[in-house]
Amino acid sequence: MPIHFNNAGAGLMPETVTQAMTGYLAEEAQGGAYEAEQRHADTLEHGVYETLARALDAPADDIALFDSATRAWSSVVSHLPFTSGDRVWVTPYEYAGNLILWTELRRRFGLRIEVVPLLADGDLDLEWMSAHIGDDVAFVAVPHVPSGCGIVTPVEEIGKILAPWRCIYGIDACQSVGQLPVSVASIGCDLLTGAGRKFLRGPRGTGFAAIGSRLRDQVSLPFHDLHIADMVADDDYEVRTTGARRFEYAERGSAGVMGLDAAVRHHLARTDSGCGPLRDAVRAVIEELPGTRLVDPGSRHAAIVTFTHDRVPPERIRAELRARGVNVWIAQGSHTPLYMRTAEVDFAVRVSPHYYNSTADVETFADALRDVLR
């Protein structure tokens, strides 16, 4: 079994997750999909929302499910009632998919997209934010941890700056849910989106959002976008048309939802202290090797370590490590284009350990990387 240092791409699913999914699929195959859905309605229609609410420290009424974090983000943000001249703040760490949506919304509404500047060390300039915030700022988008580098942005401090103002505060938490404490209540955000497949160790094709009531009150959804569009006779009609669940779509993979619920429960039952020491050990290994360059901005970091080498291309490093039994991945500069363009990074090696890895895994990785770069 390879050493899996690609948790920022997709974590290894625990046995409880695979059992939940395969067991549910077997029930669908043997007794019918609608019948299986009825038998597991407590989880599919209620339990998974309550489990996610505990993990995110948010009300269950604020939780909605999607097939990806990107879908969750776009399904909410694209329906906000922006007006011409509204200012939208993004950071240099914004994900490319979100930037594409902002570009479309700028064309549609005449938004002004502004990029929050960075300090010399790569941290966000909170003093600039405090000085430039105003009632014409309609939305502030911040990734908790960007996928191309391991900086942890100060989302709670930003929340305090924004709290007195009318702007909607949105957090992309794809890389933080499952590896860092995430509290919607402490952050003070109106929207937080995440994916099941990364550090949460759930299945691919699952995403979720916590959508606060202040945001929901601003949105009027067309009927064809509602989760209940073809379920108006369902007993849960009232539940599906209230709260955040009105942002959902009608069709979803119930086996994936069962797996997501199992993954969140597994996460909530954890007693480990996280993977901070492993992250530091991986960083130290890379830093000591000649020719390496860490892509490592900021003063606080999560378990994503990104680097380049002055002679060996990232794809060759990834392939050679895989041949030696170590999984890493490639961070594409185009996925975090505002920052990576400035850092002059087109492609880099991304190493992302998790709590189930060990110091022995780091030693094996170190030996393999030295061999590759020798």
Short mmCIF file of C-alpha atoms in Angstrom, two decimals:
data_model
loop_
_atom_site.label_atom_id
_atom_site.label_comp_id
_atom_site.label_asym_id
_atom_site.label_seq_id
_atom_site.Cartn_x
_atom_site.Cartn_y
_atom_site.Cartn_z
CA MET A 1 0.00 0.00 0.00
CA PRO A 2 1.53 3.37 -0.97
CA ILE A 3 2.21 6.17 1.48
CA HIS A 4 -0.57 8.61 0.75
CA PHE A 5 0.60 12.23 0.85
CA ASN A 6 -2.13 13.47 -1.50
CA ASN A 7 -4.87 14.25 0.99
CA ALA A 8 -5.36 17.73 -0.47
CA GLY A 9 -6.55 15.90 -3.59
CA ALA A 10 -8.50 13.07 -1.98
CA GLY A 11 -8.01 11.43 1.40
CA LEU A 12 -8.14 7.68 1.90
CA MET A 13 -11.67 6.68 2.86
CA PRO A 14 -12.02 4.85 6.20
CA GLU A 15 -13.55 1.39 6.18
CA THR A 16 -16.73 2.74 7.75
CA VAL A 17 -17.20 5.01 4.73
CA THR A 18 -16.71 2.29 2.13
CA GLN A 19 -19.01 -0.03 4.10
CA ALA A 20 -21.73 2.61 4.26
CA MET A 21 -21.56 3.16 0.52
CA THR A 22 -21.23 -0.44 -0.66
CA GLY A 23 -23.90 -1.61 1.75
CA TYR A 24 -26.30 1.02 0.49
CA LEU A 25 -25.55 0.20 -3.17
CA ALA A 26 -26.21 -3.47 -2.44
CA GLU A 27 -29.59 -2.55 -0.98
CA GLU A 28 -30.42 -0.50 -4.08
CA ALA A 29 -29.42 -3.37 -6.38
CA GLN A 30 -31.33 -6.00 -4.44
CA GLY A 31 -34.45 -4.13 -3.35
CA GLY A 32 -34.83 -0.95 -5.40
CA ALA A 33 -33.35 2.53 -5.19
CA TYR A 34 -36.48 4.32 -3.97
CA GLU A 35 -37.06 1.63 -1.36
CA ALA A 36 -33.49 1.90 -0.07
CA GLU A 37 -33.91 5.67 0.14
CA GLN A 38 -37.03 5.22 2.26
CA ARG A 39 -35.29 2.80 4.62
CA HIS A 40 -32.44 5.28 5.20
CA ALA A 41 -34.54 8.45 5.22
CA ASP A 42 -33.48 9.30 8.77
CA THR A 43 -29.87 9.67 7.60
CA LEU A 44 -30.48 11.02 4.10
CA GLU A 45 -33.07 13.63 5.06
CA HIS A 46 -32.06 14.53 8.60
CA GLY A 47 -29.01 12.80 10.09
CA VAL A 48 -26.38 13.93 7.59
CA TYR A 49 -27.44 17.56 8.03
CA GLU A 50 -27.20 17.30 11.81
CA THR A 51 -23.80 15.59 11.59
CA LEU A 52 -22.39 18.25 9.28
CA ALA A 53 -23.85 20.97 11.50
CA ARG A 54 -21.90 19.60 14.48
CA ALA A 55 -18.69 19.41 12.44
CA LEU A 56 -19.04 22.98 11.16
CA ASP A 57 -20.51 24.50 14.34
CA ALA A 58 -23.52 25.79 12.43
CA PRO A 59 -27.29 25.31 12.68
CA ALA A 60 -28.62 22.23 10.88
CA ASP A 61 -31.08 24.48 9.07
CA ASP A 62 -28.10 26.20 7.40
CA ILE A 63 -26.70 23.00 5.81
CA ALA A 64 -27.19 22.07 2.14
CA LEU A 65 -25.71 19.23 0.10
CA PHE A 66 -24.22 19.36 -3.40
CA ASP A 67 -22.10 17.19 -5.67
CA SER A 68 -18.99 19.37 -5.20
CA ALA A 69 -17.75 22.40 -3.32
CA THR A 70 -17.57 24.37 -6.56
CA ARG A 71 -21.23 23.60 -7.26
CA ALA A 72 -22.10 24.64 -3.71
CA TRP A 73 -20.32 27.97 -4.10
CA SER A 74 -21.71 28.80 -7.53
CA SER A 75 -25.26 27.66 -6.63
CA VAL A 76 -25.37 30.25 -3.88
CA VAL A 77 -23.21 33.14 -5.10
CA SER A 78 -24.72 33.25 -8.59
CA HIS A 79 -28.17 34.02 -7.11
CA LEU A 80 -27.15 36.97 -4.94
CA PRO A 81 -28.82 40.28 -5.92
CA PHE A 82 -25.73 42.26 -6.87
CA THR A 83 -26.09 45.75 -8.35
CA SER A 84 -23.88 47.88 -10.55
CA GLY A 85 -20.99 49.39 -8.65
CA ASP A 86 -20.92 46.77 -5.90
CA ARG A 87 -17.40 46.00 -4.79
CA VAL A 88 -16.32 42.38 -4.34
CA TRP A 89 -13.12 41.53 -2.49
CA VAL A 90 -11.13 38.43 -3.35
CA THR A 91 -7.65 37.44 -2.17
CA PRO A 92 -4.64 36.45 -4.27
CA TYR A 93 -5.32 32.89 -3.07
CA GLU A 94 -8.75 32.63 -4.71
CA TYR A 95 -9.48 29.40 -6.58
CA ALA A 96 -9.66 29.71 -10.38
CA GLY A 97 -13.19 28.26 -10.60
CA ASN A 98 -14.46 30.97 -8.26
CA LEU A 99 -12.60 33.64 -10.23
CA ILE A 100 -14.34 32.49 -13.41
CA LEU A 101 -17.69 32.95 -11.69
CA TRP A 102 -16.70 36.41 -10.44
CA THR A 103 -15.67 37.36 -13.98
CA GLU A 104 -19.11 36.35 -15.26
CA LEU A 105 -20.88 38.22 -12.46
CA ARG A 106 -18.78 41.31 -13.16
CA ARG A 107 -19.90 41.18 -16.78
CA ARG A 108 -23.54 40.64 -15.79
CA PHE A 109 -23.85 43.22 -13.01
CA GLY A 110 -20.96 45.66 -13.43
CA LEU A 111 -19.22 44.56 -10.24
CA ARG A 112 -15.86 45.98 -9.22
CA ILE A 113 -13.53 43.11 -8.32
CA GLU A 114 -10.75 44.17 -5.93
CA VAL A 115 -7.86 42.01 -4.74
CA VAL A 116 -6.88 42.30 -1.08
CA PRO A 117 -3.14 43.04 -0.94
CA LEU A 118 -0.58 40.89 0.82
CA LEU A 119 2.08 41.81 3.35
CA ALA A 120 5.71 41.05 2.54
CA ASP A 121 5.49 37.59 4.14
CA GLY A 122 2.35 36.63 2.19
CA ASP A 123 -0.20 37.22 4.93
CA LEU A 124 -3.33 39.17 4.03
CA ASP A 125 -3.16 42.87 4.86
CA LEU A 126 -5.82 43.20 7.54
CA GLU A 127 -5.06 46.87 8.09
CA TRP A 128 -5.87 47.52 4.43
CA MET A 129 -9.16 45.69 4.86
CA SER A 130 -10.05 47.71 7.95
CA ALA A 131 -9.21 50.96 6.16
CA HIS A 132 -11.05 50.23 2.89
CA ILE A 133 -14.23 48.45 4.00
CA GLY A 134 -17.47 50.31 3.29
CA ASP A 135 -21.15 49.81 2.52
CA ASP A 136 -20.38 49.43 -1.19
CA VAL A 137 -18.47 46.17 -0.47
CA ALA A 138 -21.09 43.54 -1.24
CA PHE A 139 -19.10 40.30 -0.88
CA VAL A 140 -15.76 39.22 0.60
CA ALA A 141 -14.43 35.84 -0.57
CA VAL A 142 -11.63 34.16 1.39
CA PRO A 143 -10.19 30.64 1.07
CA HIS A 144 -9.42 29.24 4.52
CA VAL A 145 -6.55 27.21 3.04
CA PRO A 146 -5.75 27.51 -0.69
CA SER A 147 -5.02 24.28 -2.55
CA GLY A 148 -1.76 25.44 -4.12
CA CYS A 149 0.06 26.36 -0.91
CA GLY A 150 -0.46 25.77 2.78
CA ILE A 151 -1.17 29.23 4.17
CA VAL A 152 -3.97 29.44 6.72
CA THR A 153 -5.79 32.73 6.33
CA PRO A 154 -7.04 34.54 9.47
CA VAL A 155 -10.73 33.99 8.80
CA GLU A 156 -11.85 34.78 12.36
CA GLU A 157 -9.98 38.09 12.42
CA ILE A 158 -11.44 39.02 9.03
CA GLY A 159 -14.90 38.15 10.33
CA LYS A 160 -14.50 40.66 13.14
CA ILE A 161 -13.49 43.38 10.65
CA LEU A 162 -16.51 42.68 8.44
CA ALA A 163 -19.13 42.11 11.16
CA PRO A 164 -20.45 45.72 11.33
CA TRP A 165 -20.85 45.97 7.56
CA ARG A 166 -23.54 44.78 5.13
CA CYS A 167 -21.23 42.61 2.98
CA ILE A 168 -21.73 38.85 2.63
CA TYR A 169 -18.70 36.93 3.91
CA GLY A 170 -17.92 33.67 2.08
CA ILE A 171 -15.33 31.04 3.04
CA ASP A 172 -13.95 28.33 0.74
CA ALA A 173 -13.12 25.63 3.29
CA CYS A 174 -12.34 22.77 0.90
CA GLN A 175 -8.87 22.18 2.33
CA SER A 176 -9.55 23.05 5.96
CA VAL A 177 -12.58 20.90 6.86
CA GLY A 178 -11.12 17.67 8.20
CA GLN A 179 -7.67 18.98 9.06
CA LEU A 180 -8.29 22.21 11.01
CA PRO A 181 -10.96 23.27 13.49
CA VAL A 182 -13.74 24.97 11.50
CA SER A 183 -16.45 26.95 13.27
CA VAL A 184 -18.93 28.96 11.26
CA ALA A 185 -20.01 30.63 14.49
CA SER A 186 -16.46 31.73 15.37
CA ILE A 187 -15.65 32.85 11.83
CA GLY A 188 -18.86 34.84 11.54
CA CYS A 189 -19.33 34.02 7.86
CA ASP A 190 -22.55 33.89 5.86
CA LEU A 191 -21.40 31.10 3.53
CA LEU A 192 -18.92 28.26 4.00
CA THR A 193 -18.40 25.56 1.39
CA GLY A 194 -16.46 22.31 1.47
CA ALA A 195 -15.87 18.96 -0.22
CA GLY A 196 -16.24 15.47 1.17
CA ARG A 197 -13.30 13.94 -0.65
CA LYS A 198 -10.27 15.77 0.78
CA PHE A 199 -9.11 15.86 4.41
CA LEU A 200 -12.60 14.83 5.52
CA ARG A 201 -11.93 11.42 3.87
CA GLY A 202 -15.37 11.13 2.31
CA PRO A 203 -16.36 10.05 -1.22
CA ARG A 204 -15.84 12.03 -4.39
CA GLY A 205 -18.95 13.68 -5.79
CA THR A 206 -20.01 15.12 -2.43
CA GLY A 207 -19.97 18.74 -1.33
CA PHE A 208 -21.78 20.87 1.20
CA ALA A 209 -22.43 24.42 2.30
CA ALA A 210 -23.40 26.25 5.44
CA ILE A 211 -25.66 29.08 4.24
CA GLY A 212 -26.62 31.58 6.90
CA SER A 213 -30.09 33.09 7.21
CA ARG A 214 -28.84 36.63 6.44
CA LEU A 215 -27.68 35.44 3.03
CA ARG A 216 -30.75 33.27 2.43
CA ASP A 217 -33.05 36.22 3.08
CA GLN A 218 -31.48 38.05 0.14
CA VAL A 219 -32.04 35.32 -2.43
CA SER A 220 -35.12 34.43 -4.44
CA LEU A 221 -34.54 31.14 -6.30
CA PRO A 222 -36.25 30.23 -9.59
CA PHE A 223 -38.35 27.10 -9.23
CA HIS A 224 -36.27 24.97 -11.58
CA ASP A 225 -33.26 25.32 -9.25
CA LEU A 226 -35.05 23.99 -6.21
CA HIS A 227 -34.24 20.60 -4.72
CA ILE A 228 -37.97 19.86 -4.53
CA ALA A 229 -38.71 20.55 -8.20
CA ASP A 230 -39.83 16.97 -8.90
CA MET A 231 -40.70 16.03 -5.32
CA VAL A 232 -43.67 18.24 -4.50
CA ALA A 233 -45.60 15.28 -3.12
CA ASP A 234 -42.77 14.23 -0.79
CA ASP A 235 -43.54 14.08 2.94
CA ASP A 236 -40.48 16.24 3.55
CA TYR A 237 -41.77 19.00 1.26
CA GLU A 238 -41.82 21.62 4.01
CA VAL A 239 -38.28 20.76 5.13
CA ARG A 240 -36.98 20.90 1.57
CA THR A 241 -38.43 24.33 0.87
CA THR A 242 -37.12 26.04 3.99
CA GLY A 243 -33.66 26.89 5.24
CA ALA A 244 -30.56 26.22 3.17
CA ARG A 245 -31.96 23.09 1.53
CA ARG A 246 -33.90 25.14 -1.00
CA PHE A 247 -30.52 25.69 -2.75
CA GLU A 248 -30.14 21.96 -3.39
CA TYR A 249 -30.87 20.09 -6.61
CA ALA A 250 -33.38 17.28 -6.96
CA GLU A 251 -31.06 14.46 -8.01
CA ARG A 252 -28.17 13.23 -5.90
CA GLY A 253 -26.29 10.02 -5.26
CA SER A 254 -27.67 8.60 -2.04
CA ALA A 255 -24.76 6.18 -1.61
CA GLY A 256 -22.41 9.14 -1.66
CA VAL A 257 -24.52 10.95 0.93
CA MET A 258 -24.37 7.87 3.16
CA GLY A 259 -20.60 7.84 2.72
CA LEU A 260 -20.36 11.54 3.52
CA ASP A 261 -22.35 11.06 6.71
CA ALA A 262 -20.05 8.20 7.74
CA ALA A 263 -16.95 10.31 6.98
CA VAL A 264 -18.16 13.23 9.08
CA ARG A 265 -19.02 10.89 11.94
CA HIS A 266 -15.56 9.34 11.68
CA HIS A 267 -14.04 12.82 11.78
CA LEU A 268 -16.08 13.83 14.83
CA ALA A 269 -14.89 10.71 16.68
CA ARG A 270 -11.20 11.52 16.17
CA THR A 271 -9.00 11.90 19.27
CA ASP A 272 -5.67 12.64 17.56
CA SER A 273 -3.89 15.98 17.81
CA GLY A 274 -3.77 16.65 14.07
CA CYS A 275 -0.90 16.53 11.61
CA GLY A 276 1.00 19.72 12.42
CA PRO A 277 4.24 17.91 13.41
CA LEU A 278 4.15 15.80 10.24
CA ARG A 279 3.67 18.91 8.15
CA ASP A 280 6.70 20.52 9.80
CA ALA A 281 8.77 17.35 9.26
CA VAL A 282 7.84 17.22 5.55
CA ARG A 283 8.72 20.89 5.17
CA ALA A 284 12.10 20.36 6.86
CA VAL A 285 12.92 17.44 4.54
CA ILE A 286 12.22 19.52 1.44
CA GLU A 287 13.93 22.65 2.71
CA GLU A 288 17.24 20.91 3.36
CA LEU A 289 17.57 19.49 -0.18
CA PRO A 290 19.67 21.52 -2.64
CA GLY A 291 17.76 23.06 -5.54
CA THR A 292 14.35 23.05 -3.86
CA ARG A 293 12.17 26.14 -3.48
CA LEU A 294 9.23 26.13 -1.10
CA VAL A 295 6.04 27.84 -2.22
CA ASP A 296 5.11 28.62 1.34
CA PRO A 297 3.73 32.13 1.97
CA GLY A 298 2.35 33.39 5.25
CA SER A 299 3.02 33.01 8.95
CA ARG A 300 0.60 30.15 9.67
CA HIS A 301 0.45 26.93 7.69
CA ALA A 302 -1.70 23.83 7.22
CA ALA A 303 -0.66 20.36 6.07
CA ILE A 304 -0.01 21.32 2.44
CA VAL A 305 3.65 21.76 1.46
CA THR A 306 4.35 22.87 -2.11
CA PHE A 307 7.76 23.08 -3.76
CA THR A 308 9.65 23.23 -7.03
CA HIS A 309 13.16 22.09 -7.99
CA ASP A 310 15.60 23.96 -10.19
CA ARG A 311 16.47 20.90 -12.32
CA VAL A 312 13.81 18.19 -11.98
CA PRO A 313 10.29 18.98 -13.28
CA PRO A 314 7.36 18.47 -10.89
CA GLU A 315 5.70 15.77 -13.02
CA ARG A 316 8.88 13.70 -13.04
CA ILE A 317 9.20 14.05 -9.25
CA ARG A 318 5.59 12.92 -8.82
CA ALA A 319 6.04 9.94 -11.14
CA GLU A 320 9.34 8.88 -9.57
CA LEU A 321 7.94 9.12 -6.04
CA ARG A 322 4.90 7.10 -7.08
CA ALA A 323 7.22 4.40 -8.45
CA ARG A 324 8.82 4.32 -4.99
CA GLY A 325 5.46 3.96 -3.23
CA VAL A 326 4.73 7.57 -2.26
CA ASN A 327 1.68 9.48 -3.53
CA VAL A 328 2.06 13.24 -4.05
CA TRP A 329 0.38 15.52 -6.59
CA ILE A 330 0.95 18.48 -8.89
CA ALA A 331 -0.24 21.96 -7.93
CA GLN A 332 -1.07 23.87 -11.09
CA GLY A 333 -0.40 27.57 -11.01
CA SER A 334 -3.52 28.15 -13.09
CA HIS A 335 -5.66 26.87 -10.19
CA THR A 336 -4.54 29.75 -7.96
CA PRO A 337 -3.58 32.16 -10.72
CA LEU A 338 -3.40 35.49 -8.91
CA TYR A 339 -0.81 34.33 -6.39
CA MET A 340 1.04 31.75 -8.47
CA ARG A 341 1.58 34.16 -11.35
CA THR A 342 3.29 36.57 -8.98
CA ALA A 343 5.30 33.72 -7.45
CA GLU A 344 6.28 32.60 -10.98
CA VAL A 345 4.99 29.07 -10.45
CA ASP A 346 3.39 27.16 -13.33
CA PHE A 347 3.55 23.71 -11.73
CA ALA A 348 4.81 22.52 -8.35
CA VAL A 349 4.88 19.34 -6.27
CA ARG A 350 2.21 19.28 -3.57
CA VAL A 351 2.75 17.11 -0.48
CA SER A 352 -0.18 16.82 1.94
CA PRO A 353 0.08 14.40 4.88
CA HIS A 354 -2.80 13.68 7.23
CA TYR A 355 -3.27 12.42 10.78
CA TYR A 356 -3.18 8.75 9.74
CA ASN A 357 0.34 9.14 8.34
CA SER A 358 3.35 8.56 10.57
CA THR A 359 6.91 9.76 11.15
CA ALA A 360 8.03 6.55 9.44
CA ASP A 361 6.07 7.65 6.36
CA VAL A 362 7.94 10.96 6.39
CA GLU A 363 11.27 9.13 6.62
CA THR A 364 10.35 6.93 3.66
CA PHE A 365 9.29 10.03 1.72
CA ALA A 366 12.58 11.73 2.60
CA ASP A 367 14.65 8.79 1.37
CA ALA A 368 12.63 8.53 -1.82
CA LEU A 369 12.84 12.27 -2.55
CA ARG A 370 16.59 12.34 -1.97
CA ASP A 371 16.94 9.44 -4.39
CA VAL A 372 14.80 11.17 -7.03
CA LEU A 373 16.67 14.48 -6.79
CA ARG A 374 20.15 12.96 -6.48
#
